[in-house]
Short mmCIF file of C-alpha atoms in Angstrom, two decimals:
data_model
loop_
_atom_site.label_atom_id
_atom_site.label_comp_id
_atom_site.label_asym_id
_atom_site.label_seq_id
_atom_site.Cartn_x
_atom_site.Cartn_y
_atom_site.Cartn_z
CA MET A 222 7.22 -11.35 -19.63
CA ALA A 223 4.44 -8.51 -19.75
CA SER A 224 6.21 -6.32 -22.13
CA ASN A 225 2.96 -4.28 -22.60
CA TYR A 226 2.71 -3.45 -19.01
CA ASP A 227 2.22 0.22 -18.33
CA TYR A 228 4.71 1.13 -15.98
CA ASP A 229 4.73 4.90 -16.90
CA ASP A 230 3.69 7.28 -13.73
CA ALA A 231 -0.10 8.60 -13.96
CA ALA A 232 1.00 11.90 -13.57
CA THR A 233 2.49 11.90 -17.31
CA THR A 234 -1.14 12.02 -18.62
CA HIS A 235 -2.14 15.34 -17.36
CA PRO A 236 -1.69 18.61 -18.88
CA PRO A 237 1.44 20.67 -18.21
CA SER A 238 1.80 22.61 -15.09
CA ASP A 239 2.84 25.95 -16.92
CA HIS A 240 -1.05 26.59 -18.06
CA LEU A 241 -1.80 29.34 -19.89
CA GLY A 242 -3.38 32.11 -18.35
CA TYR A 243 -2.41 31.14 -14.94
CA ASP A 244 -1.41 34.12 -13.08
CA PRO A 245 0.10 32.68 -9.45
CA ASN A 246 -0.12 36.14 -7.70
CA PHE A 247 -3.96 36.29 -8.08
CA VAL A 248 -5.92 35.17 -5.13
CA PRO A 249 -9.81 34.55 -5.53
CA ASP A 250 -11.73 35.91 -2.45
CA SER A 251 -12.91 32.36 -1.47
CA VAL A 252 -9.40 31.17 -1.37
CA LYS A 253 -8.61 34.32 0.66
CA THR A 254 -11.22 33.23 3.33
CA PHE A 255 -10.15 29.79 3.09
CA VAL A 256 -6.44 30.01 4.26
CA VAL A 257 -7.76 32.59 6.70
CA HIS A 258 -9.76 30.54 8.53
CA LEU A 259 -7.70 27.59 8.20
CA TYR A 260 -4.83 29.61 9.89
CA ARG A 261 -7.17 30.67 12.56
CA HIS A 262 -8.47 26.99 13.27
CA ILE A 263 -4.62 25.90 13.63
CA ARG A 264 -3.47 28.29 15.57
CA GLU A 265 -6.82 27.50 17.62
CA LYS A 266 -6.16 23.73 17.59
CA ASN A 267 -9.73 23.12 16.46
CA VAL A 268 -8.92 19.34 14.61
CA TYR A 269 -12.66 19.35 13.82
CA GLU A 270 -12.75 22.60 11.68
CA ILE A 271 -9.28 22.09 10.25
CA HIS A 272 -10.24 18.43 9.04
CA GLN A 273 -13.28 19.69 7.49
CA MET A 274 -11.52 22.40 5.74
CA TYR A 275 -8.90 20.35 4.75
CA GLU A 276 -11.12 17.36 3.49
CA THR A 277 -13.92 19.15 1.59
CA SER A 278 -13.25 22.78 1.35
CA PHE A 279 -9.89 22.34 -0.46
CA GLN A 280 -11.38 19.43 -2.51
CA THR A 281 -14.64 21.71 -3.36
CA LEU A 282 -12.11 24.59 -4.43
CA SER A 283 -9.81 22.79 -6.24
CA ASP A 284 -12.50 21.23 -8.34
CA ARG A 285 -14.31 24.66 -8.88
CA LEU A 286 -11.33 26.93 -9.28
CA PHE A 287 -8.45 25.07 -9.97
CA LYS A 288 -9.14 21.91 -11.95
CA ASP A 289 -6.37 22.10 -14.55
CA THR A 290 -4.45 25.10 -13.05
CA PRO A 291 -2.24 25.16 -9.87
CA TRP A 292 -3.30 26.74 -6.50
CA PRO A 293 -2.18 30.74 -6.03
CA SER A 294 1.46 30.68 -4.96
CA VAL A 295 2.49 30.62 -1.27
CA GLU A 296 4.02 34.34 -1.69
CA ALA A 297 0.65 35.62 -2.79
CA VAL A 298 -1.26 34.22 0.15
CA ALA A 299 1.58 34.56 2.92
CA HIS A 300 0.39 38.22 4.14
CA TYR A 301 -2.87 36.93 4.71
CA VAL A 302 -1.58 34.77 7.11
CA ASP A 303 0.85 36.81 9.20
CA ASN A 304 3.85 35.55 6.93
CA ASP A 305 3.83 32.34 9.33
CA HIS A 306 6.48 30.46 8.43
CA VAL A 307 4.96 27.17 9.58
CA PHE A 308 1.67 27.70 7.69
CA CYS A 309 3.43 28.72 4.50
CA LEU A 310 5.18 25.19 4.40
CA LEU A 311 1.87 23.38 5.15
CA TYR A 312 0.29 25.47 2.11
CA ARG A 313 3.01 24.70 -0.14
CA GLU A 314 2.71 20.97 0.84
CA MET A 315 -0.83 20.91 -0.57
CA TRP A 316 0.02 23.25 -3.47
CA PHE A 317 2.32 20.55 -4.53
CA ARG A 318 0.31 17.59 -3.87
CA HIS A 319 -2.57 19.20 -5.61
CA LEU A 320 0.16 19.89 -8.57
CA PHE A 321 1.01 16.24 -8.73
CA ALA A 322 -2.51 15.03 -8.38
CA ARG A 323 -3.97 17.21 -11.01
CA LEU A 324 -1.04 18.26 -13.46
CA SER A 325 2.11 17.18 -14.67
CA PRO A 326 5.17 18.69 -12.72
CA THR A 327 8.46 20.24 -14.09
CA LEU A 328 11.65 18.71 -12.82
CA GLN A 329 12.09 22.08 -11.04
CA GLN A 330 9.04 21.75 -9.22
CA ARG A 331 10.07 18.28 -8.42
CA VAL A 332 13.05 19.67 -6.66
CA ASP A 333 10.94 22.63 -5.10
CA SER A 334 8.56 19.96 -3.47
CA TRP A 335 11.38 18.01 -2.03
CA ASP A 336 13.24 21.26 -0.75
CA ASN A 337 9.82 22.09 0.89
CA TYR A 338 9.44 18.61 2.61
CA CYS A 339 13.12 18.85 3.93
CA SER A 340 12.03 22.29 5.30
CA LEU A 341 8.74 21.26 6.89
CA PHE A 342 10.43 18.19 8.57
CA GLN A 343 13.29 19.93 9.70
CA VAL A 344 10.92 22.35 11.62
CA VAL A 345 8.72 19.35 13.12
CA LEU A 346 11.99 17.37 14.51
CA HIS A 347 13.94 20.34 15.70
CA GLY A 348 11.53 23.19 16.06
CA ALA A 349 8.86 23.83 19.03
CA VAL A 350 5.43 22.90 17.11
CA ASN A 351 2.37 23.55 18.91
CA MET A 352 -0.31 22.14 16.51
CA GLN A 353 -3.06 19.58 16.27
CA LEU A 354 -3.46 18.40 12.90
CA PRO A 355 -6.11 15.71 11.56
CA ASN A 356 -4.37 12.23 10.92
CA GLN A 357 -5.89 12.15 7.56
CA TRP A 358 -3.46 15.29 6.84
CA LEU A 359 -0.61 13.73 8.27
CA TRP A 360 -0.99 10.60 7.00
CA ASP A 361 -1.48 12.24 3.25
CA MET A 362 1.84 13.97 4.07
CA VAL A 363 3.83 10.50 4.52
CA ASP A 364 1.88 9.02 1.60
CA GLU A 365 2.62 11.99 -0.62
CA PHE A 366 6.38 12.08 0.33
CA VAL A 367 6.70 8.62 -0.48
CA TYR A 368 4.66 8.74 -3.70
CA GLN A 369 6.63 11.88 -5.24
CA PHE A 370 10.06 9.94 -4.36
CA GLN A 371 8.78 6.86 -6.16
CA SER A 372 7.54 9.40 -9.10
CA PHE A 373 10.97 10.99 -9.29
CA CYS A 374 12.74 7.95 -9.52
CA GLN A 375 10.65 6.76 -12.51
CA TYR A 376 10.99 10.08 -14.20
CA ARG A 377 14.74 9.98 -13.73
CA ALA A 378 15.28 6.38 -15.11
CA LYS A 379 13.38 7.60 -18.49
CA MET A 380 16.37 8.99 -19.54
CA LYS A 381 16.10 8.32 -23.43
CA ASN A 382 14.09 11.37 -24.50
CA LYS A 383 15.39 13.88 -21.67
CA THR A 384 16.27 17.19 -23.06
CA ALA A 385 20.02 18.89 -22.46
CA GLU A 386 18.24 21.12 -20.25
CA GLU A 387 16.35 18.61 -18.07
CA ILE A 388 20.20 16.58 -17.92
CA ASP A 389 21.72 19.39 -16.69
CA LEU A 390 18.99 19.95 -14.00
CA LEU A 391 19.52 16.48 -13.00
CA ARG A 392 23.44 17.09 -12.68
CA GLN A 393 22.87 19.84 -10.60
CA TYR A 394 20.06 18.63 -8.24
CA ASP A 395 21.58 15.06 -7.79
CA GLN A 396 20.97 15.21 -4.03
CA ALA A 397 16.93 15.90 -4.39
CA TRP A 398 15.10 12.89 -3.94
CA ASN A 399 17.87 10.79 -2.95
CA VAL A 400 17.07 7.73 -0.98
CA TYR A 401 19.03 7.96 1.68
CA GLY A 402 17.58 11.38 2.29
CA VAL A 403 14.05 9.80 2.01
CA LEU A 404 14.86 6.82 4.59
CA ASN A 405 16.71 9.21 6.94
CA TYR A 406 13.79 11.69 7.12
CA LEU A 407 10.93 8.70 7.79
CA GLN A 408 13.77 6.97 10.44
CA ALA A 409 14.10 10.12 12.04
CA LEU A 410 10.70 11.31 12.43
CA MET A 411 9.96 7.56 13.93
CA GLU A 412 13.20 7.91 16.34
CA LYS A 413 12.52 11.67 17.35
CA SER A 414 8.76 10.70 18.21
CA MET A 415 9.56 7.89 20.19
CA ILE A 416 6.79 6.18 19.00
CA ILE A 417 8.30 2.71 19.50
CA GLN A 418 8.48 3.52 23.28
CA ILE A 419 5.03 4.93 23.35
CA LEU A 420 3.48 1.70 21.92
CA GLU A 421 5.45 -0.61 24.06
CA GLN A 422 4.23 1.40 27.35
CA GLU A 423 0.48 1.60 25.74
CA LYS A 424 1.00 -2.16 26.15
CA GLU A 425 1.65 -2.03 29.90
CA GLY A 426 -1.53 0.56 30.34
CA LEU A 427 1.18 3.54 30.67
CA GLU A 428 -0.19 5.20 27.65
CA GLN A 429 -3.25 5.95 25.57
CA PHE A 430 -1.77 6.76 22.11
CA THR A 431 -4.49 4.18 20.30
CA ASP A 432 -7.33 5.13 22.50
CA THR A 433 -7.25 8.88 21.77
CA ASP A 434 -6.49 8.03 17.85
CA GLY A 435 -2.95 10.13 18.48
CA TYR A 436 -4.29 13.22 19.53
CA ASP A 437 -3.24 14.73 22.55
CA TYR A 438 -6.52 16.36 24.53
CA SER A 439 -3.83 17.86 27.34
CA GLY A 440 -3.03 20.74 24.93
CA GLY A 441 0.01 19.28 23.20
CA SER A 442 0.93 18.57 19.51
CA ASN A 443 -0.14 15.23 18.06
CA VAL A 444 2.17 16.28 14.82
CA LEU A 445 5.76 14.58 15.53
CA LYS A 446 3.97 11.39 17.16
CA VAL A 447 1.91 10.58 14.62
CA LEU A 448 3.91 11.45 11.94
CA GLY A 449 6.42 9.11 13.57
CA TYR A 450 3.96 6.54 13.37
CA PHE A 451 2.98 6.84 9.58
CA SER A 452 6.66 6.94 9.35
CA MET A 453 6.78 3.14 9.98
CA VAL A 454 4.07 2.58 7.12
CA GLY A 455 6.16 4.63 4.99
CA LEU A 456 9.30 2.71 5.87
CA LEU A 457 7.62 -0.59 4.92
CA ARG A 458 6.48 1.09 1.20
CA VAL A 459 9.92 2.59 0.68
CA HIS A 460 11.67 -1.14 1.24
CA CYS A 461 8.72 -2.75 -0.52
CA LEU A 462 9.52 -0.37 -3.62
CA LEU A 463 13.20 -1.30 -3.27
CA GLY A 464 12.57 -4.95 -3.16
CA ASP A 465 13.72 -4.98 0.47
CA TYR A 466 10.96 -7.05 2.10
CA GLN A 467 12.25 -8.32 5.28
CA THR A 468 13.59 -4.84 6.22
CA GLY A 469 9.85 -3.31 5.27
CA LEU A 470 8.35 -6.21 7.61
CA LYS A 471 10.46 -5.47 10.61
CA CYS A 472 10.12 -1.66 10.47
CA LEU A 473 6.56 -2.30 11.01
CA ARG A 474 6.67 -4.85 13.80
CA PRO A 475 6.42 -2.03 16.53
CA ILE A 476 2.26 -1.71 15.13
CA ASP A 477 0.30 -5.19 15.97
CA ILE A 478 -1.73 -5.44 12.73
CA SER A 479 -3.78 -7.99 14.40
CA GLN A 480 -5.41 -5.19 16.40
CA GLN A 481 -7.41 -1.94 15.50
CA GLY A 482 -4.85 0.86 15.67
CA VAL A 483 -4.25 4.80 14.52
CA TYR A 484 -3.59 3.37 10.97
CA THR A 485 -6.74 2.05 10.84
CA SER A 486 -8.19 5.59 12.03
CA VAL A 487 -7.68 6.66 8.13
CA ILE A 488 -8.76 4.38 5.06
CA GLY A 489 -5.87 5.07 2.82
CA SER A 490 -3.45 4.27 5.79
CA HIS A 491 -5.18 0.97 6.33
CA ILE A 492 -5.22 -0.17 2.82
CA THR A 493 -1.86 0.81 2.39
CA THR A 494 -0.38 -0.91 5.52
CA ILE A 495 -2.17 -4.33 4.67
CA TYR A 496 -1.18 -4.38 1.08
CA HIS A 497 2.47 -3.92 1.38
CA TYR A 498 2.41 -5.94 4.54
CA GLY A 499 0.63 -8.69 2.40
CA PHE A 500 2.91 -8.24 -0.87
CA ALA A 501 6.04 -8.43 1.35
CA ASN A 502 4.90 -11.77 3.06
CA LEU A 503 3.85 -13.11 -0.49
CA MET A 504 7.53 -12.44 -1.63
CA MET A 505 8.71 -14.12 1.50
CA ARG A 506 6.45 -17.26 0.91
CA ARG A 507 4.60 -16.29 4.52
CA TYR A 508 1.33 -16.99 2.45
CA VAL A 509 -1.00 -18.01 5.35
CA ASP A 510 -0.13 -14.27 7.01
CA ALA A 511 -0.70 -12.70 3.53
CA ILE A 512 -3.84 -14.49 2.89
CA ARG A 513 -5.34 -13.50 6.74
CA GLU A 514 -4.57 -9.58 6.34
CA PHE A 515 -5.92 -9.81 2.76
CA ASN A 516 -9.06 -11.49 3.75
CA LYS A 517 -9.55 -9.26 6.57
CA ILE A 518 -8.79 -5.72 4.62
CA LEU A 519 -10.87 -6.98 1.57
CA LEU A 520 -13.97 -8.02 4.08
CA TYR A 521 -13.84 -4.38 5.54
CA ILE A 522 -13.53 -2.81 2.06
CA PHE A 523 -16.20 -4.61 0.83
CA LYS A 524 -18.67 -3.45 3.90
CA THR A 525 -17.58 -0.16 4.16
CA LYS A 526 -16.64 1.11 0.54
CA GLN A 527 -20.30 2.61 0.40
CA TYR A 528 -19.47 5.26 2.97
CA HIS A 529 -16.46 6.61 0.98
CA GLN A 530 -17.64 7.13 -2.38
CA LYS A 531 -17.67 10.83 -2.17
CA SER A 532 -14.16 10.65 -1.12
CA PRO A 533 -11.45 11.99 -3.32
CA GLN A 534 -9.63 8.62 -2.50
CA TYR A 535 -12.58 6.31 -3.85
CA GLU A 536 -11.04 5.70 -7.00
CA GLN A 537 -7.82 4.81 -5.22
CA ILE A 538 -9.64 2.42 -2.88
CA LEU A 539 -11.40 0.29 -5.70
CA LYS A 540 -8.10 0.13 -7.51
CA LYS A 541 -6.35 -1.19 -4.47
CA ASN A 542 -9.01 -3.57 -3.49
CA GLU A 543 -8.69 -4.99 -7.26
CA GLN A 544 -5.24 -5.19 -6.52
CA MET A 545 -5.20 -7.22 -3.38
CA TYR A 546 -8.09 -9.59 -4.80
CA ALA A 547 -5.27 -10.49 -7.57
CA LEU A 548 -2.57 -11.06 -5.23
CA LEU A 549 -5.25 -13.25 -2.88
CA ALA A 550 -5.84 -15.39 -5.92
CA ILE A 551 -1.86 -15.62 -6.47
CA CYS A 552 -1.56 -16.65 -2.62
CA LEU A 553 -4.63 -19.16 -2.74
CA SER A 554 -3.03 -20.73 -6.08
CA LEU A 555 0.70 -21.32 -4.38
CA CYS A 556 -0.73 -22.17 -1.04
CA PRO A 557 -4.55 -23.50 -1.46
CA GLN A 558 -5.82 -22.33 1.95
CA VAL A 559 -9.56 -21.71 1.18
CA ASN A 560 -10.47 -22.09 4.75
CA LEU A 561 -8.68 -19.25 5.81
CA VAL A 562 -10.80 -16.87 3.59
CA ASP A 563 -14.67 -15.51 4.66
CA GLU A 564 -17.29 -16.60 2.33
CA THR A 565 -17.85 -13.09 1.39
CA VAL A 566 -14.50 -12.45 0.06
CA ASN A 567 -14.27 -16.14 -1.60
CA SER A 568 -17.35 -15.35 -3.07
CA GLN A 569 -16.30 -12.09 -4.85
CA LEU A 570 -12.90 -13.70 -5.73
CA ARG A 571 -14.79 -16.68 -7.56
CA GLU A 572 -16.47 -14.00 -9.31
CA LYS A 573 -13.51 -12.43 -10.57
CA TYR A 574 -10.77 -15.15 -10.53
CA GLY A 575 -12.84 -18.40 -10.48
CA GLU A 576 -12.07 -19.55 -14.13
CA LYS A 577 -8.15 -18.46 -13.81
CA MET A 578 -7.18 -19.80 -10.58
CA PRO A 579 -7.75 -23.73 -11.48
CA ARG A 580 -5.48 -22.72 -14.24
CA MET A 581 -2.78 -21.19 -12.17
CA GLN A 582 -2.31 -24.45 -10.34
CA ARG A 583 -1.19 -26.28 -13.66
CA CYS A 584 2.57 -26.97 -14.54
CA ASP A 585 1.99 -25.00 -17.99
CA ASP A 586 2.99 -22.15 -20.03
CA ASP A 587 -0.82 -20.69 -19.65
CA ALA A 588 -0.44 -20.60 -15.82
CA PHE A 589 2.68 -18.62 -16.04
CA VAL A 590 1.02 -16.16 -18.21
CA ILE A 591 -1.53 -15.91 -15.79
CA TYR A 592 0.83 -14.98 -12.61
CA ASP A 593 3.08 -12.78 -14.76
CA GLU A 594 -0.31 -10.83 -15.60
CA LEU A 595 -1.86 -10.66 -12.17
CA PHE A 596 1.69 -9.83 -10.70
CA SER A 597 2.19 -7.17 -13.18
CA TYR A 598 -1.45 -5.72 -12.25
CA ALA A 599 -1.01 -5.78 -8.87
CA CYS A 600 2.61 -5.53 -7.76
CA PRO A 601 4.03 -1.95 -6.25
CA LYS A 602 5.68 0.33 -9.04
CA PHE A 603 9.22 -0.72 -7.99
CA ILE A 604 11.94 1.50 -8.25
CA THR A 605 15.88 1.87 -8.93
CA PRO A 606 17.17 4.40 -6.38
CA SER A 607 20.31 4.90 -8.03
CA PRO A 608 21.00 8.14 -10.41
CA PRO A 609 21.69 7.47 -14.15
CA SER A 610 25.40 7.32 -15.07
CA PHE A 611 25.49 10.65 -17.66
CA ASP A 612 28.93 9.39 -18.95
CA GLU A 613 27.33 6.74 -20.85
CA PRO A 614 24.57 6.21 -23.69
CA LEU A 615 21.37 7.50 -22.06
CA VAL A 616 18.87 4.82 -21.92
CA ASN A 617 15.62 4.18 -19.95
CA TYR A 618 15.73 1.85 -17.00
CA ASN A 619 12.65 2.50 -15.32
CA GLN A 620 11.26 -0.93 -15.67
CA ASP A 621 14.27 -2.87 -14.67
CA ALA A 622 13.60 -3.28 -11.06
CA TYR A 623 10.03 -4.41 -11.74
CA GLN A 624 11.77 -7.02 -14.51
CA LEU A 625 13.95 -8.29 -11.80
CA GLN A 626 10.96 -9.06 -9.08
CA LEU A 627 8.92 -10.08 -11.75
CA LYS A 628 12.04 -12.71 -12.65
CA LEU A 629 12.13 -13.65 -9.15
CA PHE A 630 8.38 -14.19 -8.67
CA LEU A 631 8.23 -16.60 -11.63
CA TYR A 632 11.36 -18.28 -10.80
CA GLU A 633 9.71 -19.18 -7.29
CA VAL A 634 6.18 -19.96 -8.92
CA LYS A 635 7.84 -22.82 -11.42
CA GLN A 636 9.79 -24.19 -8.19
CA GLN A 637 6.08 -24.49 -6.32
CA GLN A 638 4.57 -25.98 -9.38
CA LEU A 639 6.78 -28.68 -9.63
CA LEU A 640 5.47 -29.50 -6.14
CA SER A 641 1.77 -29.63 -7.03
CA GLY A 642 2.01 -33.27 -8.23
CA VAL A 643 3.25 -34.35 -4.62
CA ARG A 644 0.50 -32.67 -2.80
CA THR A 645 -2.58 -33.85 -5.19
CA PHE A 646 -1.35 -37.58 -3.82
CA LEU A 647 -0.84 -36.51 -0.20
CA LYS A 648 -4.36 -35.29 0.05
CA VAL A 649 -5.41 -38.54 -1.30
CA TYR A 650 -3.46 -40.99 0.73
CA SER A 651 -3.14 -41.28 4.39
CA THR A 652 -0.27 -43.45 4.19
CA ILE A 653 1.83 -44.51 0.91
CA SER A 654 5.16 -46.35 0.44
CA LEU A 655 7.72 -44.38 -1.33
CA SER A 656 7.78 -46.83 -4.14
CA LYS A 657 4.12 -46.36 -4.99
CA LEU A 658 4.61 -42.70 -4.65
CA SER A 659 7.35 -42.72 -7.06
CA SER A 660 5.97 -44.81 -9.51
CA TYR A 661 3.01 -42.39 -9.72
CA LEU A 662 5.38 -39.43 -9.90
CA GLU A 663 7.32 -41.27 -12.74
CA VAL A 664 10.68 -40.62 -10.53
CA ASP A 665 12.83 -43.00 -8.68
CA GLU A 666 12.85 -43.01 -4.82
CA SER A 667 16.03 -40.98 -4.80
CA ALA A 668 14.55 -38.19 -6.56
CA LEU A 669 11.42 -38.64 -4.75
CA ARG A 670 13.05 -38.01 -1.37
CA THR A 671 14.47 -34.71 -2.82
CA ILE A 672 11.42 -33.51 -3.91
CA LEU A 673 9.37 -34.43 -0.60
CA MET A 674 12.67 -32.54 1.27
CA THR A 675 11.92 -29.79 -1.55
CA TYR A 676 8.13 -29.53 -0.61
CA LYS A 677 9.01 -29.23 3.10
CA HIS A 678 11.44 -26.54 2.50
CA LYS A 679 8.76 -24.80 0.25
CA SER A 680 5.77 -24.75 2.40
CA HIS A 681 7.39 -23.59 5.24
CA ALA A 682 8.99 -20.06 5.86
CA VAL A 683 10.71 -17.89 8.67
CA ASP A 684 8.31 -15.32 10.26
CA THR A 685 9.80 -11.88 11.53
CA ASP A 686 10.87 -13.28 15.16
CA GLY A 687 12.64 -15.87 13.17
CA LYS A 688 10.57 -18.87 14.08
CA ILE A 689 9.84 -21.36 11.34
CA ILE A 690 5.92 -21.34 10.21
CA SER A 691 4.02 -23.89 8.37
CA ASN A 692 2.03 -22.79 5.02
CA ALA A 693 0.90 -25.97 4.22
CA ASP A 694 -2.55 -27.51 4.63
CA VAL A 695 -1.18 -30.91 4.31
CA ASP A 696 1.83 -32.42 6.39
CA PHE A 697 3.96 -35.36 6.44
CA CYS A 698 6.44 -37.57 7.76
CA VAL A 699 8.67 -40.24 6.35
CA ASP A 700 8.76 -43.09 8.65
CA ASP A 701 11.65 -45.77 6.96
CA ASP A 702 10.02 -46.25 3.48
CA ILE A 703 6.43 -45.20 4.27
CA VAL A 704 5.24 -41.61 4.07
CA ARG A 705 2.70 -40.79 6.54
CA VAL A 706 0.58 -37.64 6.05
CA VAL A 707 -1.46 -35.50 8.39
CA GLU A 708 -3.89 -33.36 7.11
CA SER A 709 -5.33 -30.13 9.06
CA LYS A 710 -9.22 -30.27 9.07
CA PRO A 711 -10.34 -26.75 9.67
CA ALA A 712 -13.68 -26.75 11.91
CA LYS A 713 -16.57 -25.94 9.45
CA ARG A 714 -17.94 -22.30 10.10
CA TYR A 715 -21.56 -21.88 9.98
CA GLY A 716 -22.19 -18.41 11.25
CA ASP A 717 -21.63 -16.81 8.00
CA TYR A 718 -24.26 -19.02 6.16
CA PHE A 719 -26.60 -18.12 8.76
CA LEU A 720 -25.98 -14.38 8.79
CA ARG A 721 -26.30 -14.19 5.02
CA GLN A 722 -29.46 -16.15 5.19
CA ILE A 723 -30.88 -13.72 8.14
CA VAL A 724 -30.19 -10.98 6.13
CA LYS A 725 -31.77 -12.13 3.09
CA LEU A 726 -35.18 -13.11 5.27
CA GLU A 727 -35.05 -9.93 6.39
CA SER A 728 -34.80 -8.26 2.96
CA MET A 729 -37.67 -10.32 1.91
CA ILE A 730 -39.78 -9.36 4.87
CA ASN A 731 -39.47 -5.91 3.90
CA ASP A 732 -40.03 -5.99 0.59
CA MET A 733 -43.66 -7.94 1.60
CA ASP A 734 -44.24 -5.40 4.25
CA ARG A 735 -44.10 -2.84 1.25
CA ILE A 736 -46.45 -4.88 -1.02
CA LYS A 737 -50.02 -3.71 -0.50
CA LEU A 738 -52.42 -6.36 -0.64
CA GLU A 739 -55.88 -5.69 -2.59
#
């Protein structure tokens, strides 16, 4: 097992949030200007300006003035925005997000952030919200909500070095970041927004939700609808963290990920959706679905990552990119269907894991070490959502969920690798007798029939519609005592090759044009 796997939350490496010299009531002039203008643009539903201030101005001020301190408190800025309740909730949401990103939050601050999300979502669900907010901000709300839940579960599971004060606070706030509360809010946003019905009507041409990227150009609000939409992705992520992949994929079913959608309008949403969708399919042995989607998103990132270099999410994009290459390497080792992978992605994959992937297809300890390493690097940070038992000796249990998922994964790998010898011979022969195949595998015919049935079982899976799908590139049937093999022969694709050569030729011509002949 990967005992040295770093499962600690990244926030613990940041400086403490009670920074010396920080005055929560001091509001610099640039912050006054920022909140006043942001408040005005929100009231005017000026989405473009809101997006500019949220994406650019907030990050610039954070880097310049609040690199290692929190922003001014909401009480200090409230009177600049007419003590507007909804704006103050939005400001506090950004305040806590900055705190979690730059500093190490205290337990009280984690609880306060939970209370703020509860208040904000209550307003959205039961109030008359008349705002248009950028999709990026609405996605970040859902994304941060799930992240802080995950972070709290990891924090709470490290009980060994907790102080008596922290333990008392955990007892007192036992409902903060409760898993049922988190799931209920995401479910409520999805249901109240009626987003599933909207997406169904869109298929019939009665809605234009995707065409407008979720925005309401008739003067209404996009907040509830888009939060409900992104909540489906949030539910997928939470269920993956809990190890319930079937339910997670069911929550995402209303979104057709084979098509462009609102989830692709925000790069973070796009990557999170496909990462968790692919991982869930991997854990459910739907390797072909996982390979297809990993291939598409990795090709997309390869083509567009240069446009996000100045984005605060750039490092996270690169990290997820590397994790998905690791997951793709696992999928292709368990289900060798390289024909599903674009040549550009395959080239990158060979650079990263070209030496490891052949070793992963062997039935030895070295292969298990590599599977362990890649899974540990690329998997989500699984959580145990249940609170600790305060009456028993306090121990750390933050790695229990991860160790369980790793154990289940390696058990599946072991079963798959026992069948790799069968696949090798099936690739070579079009027909072969059971007696001959059993002699090659050094087993008797009765055991061979069991192995062949196991191979059939392991190379098939059940999709979200309940249909049985095949992951195998080699299929067979047993006719009396003869194994008849049917190998799928993919159509060769020449387009990628010619496109790459055209690009190279154009580059050479441009270089030659720049050379001045004497």
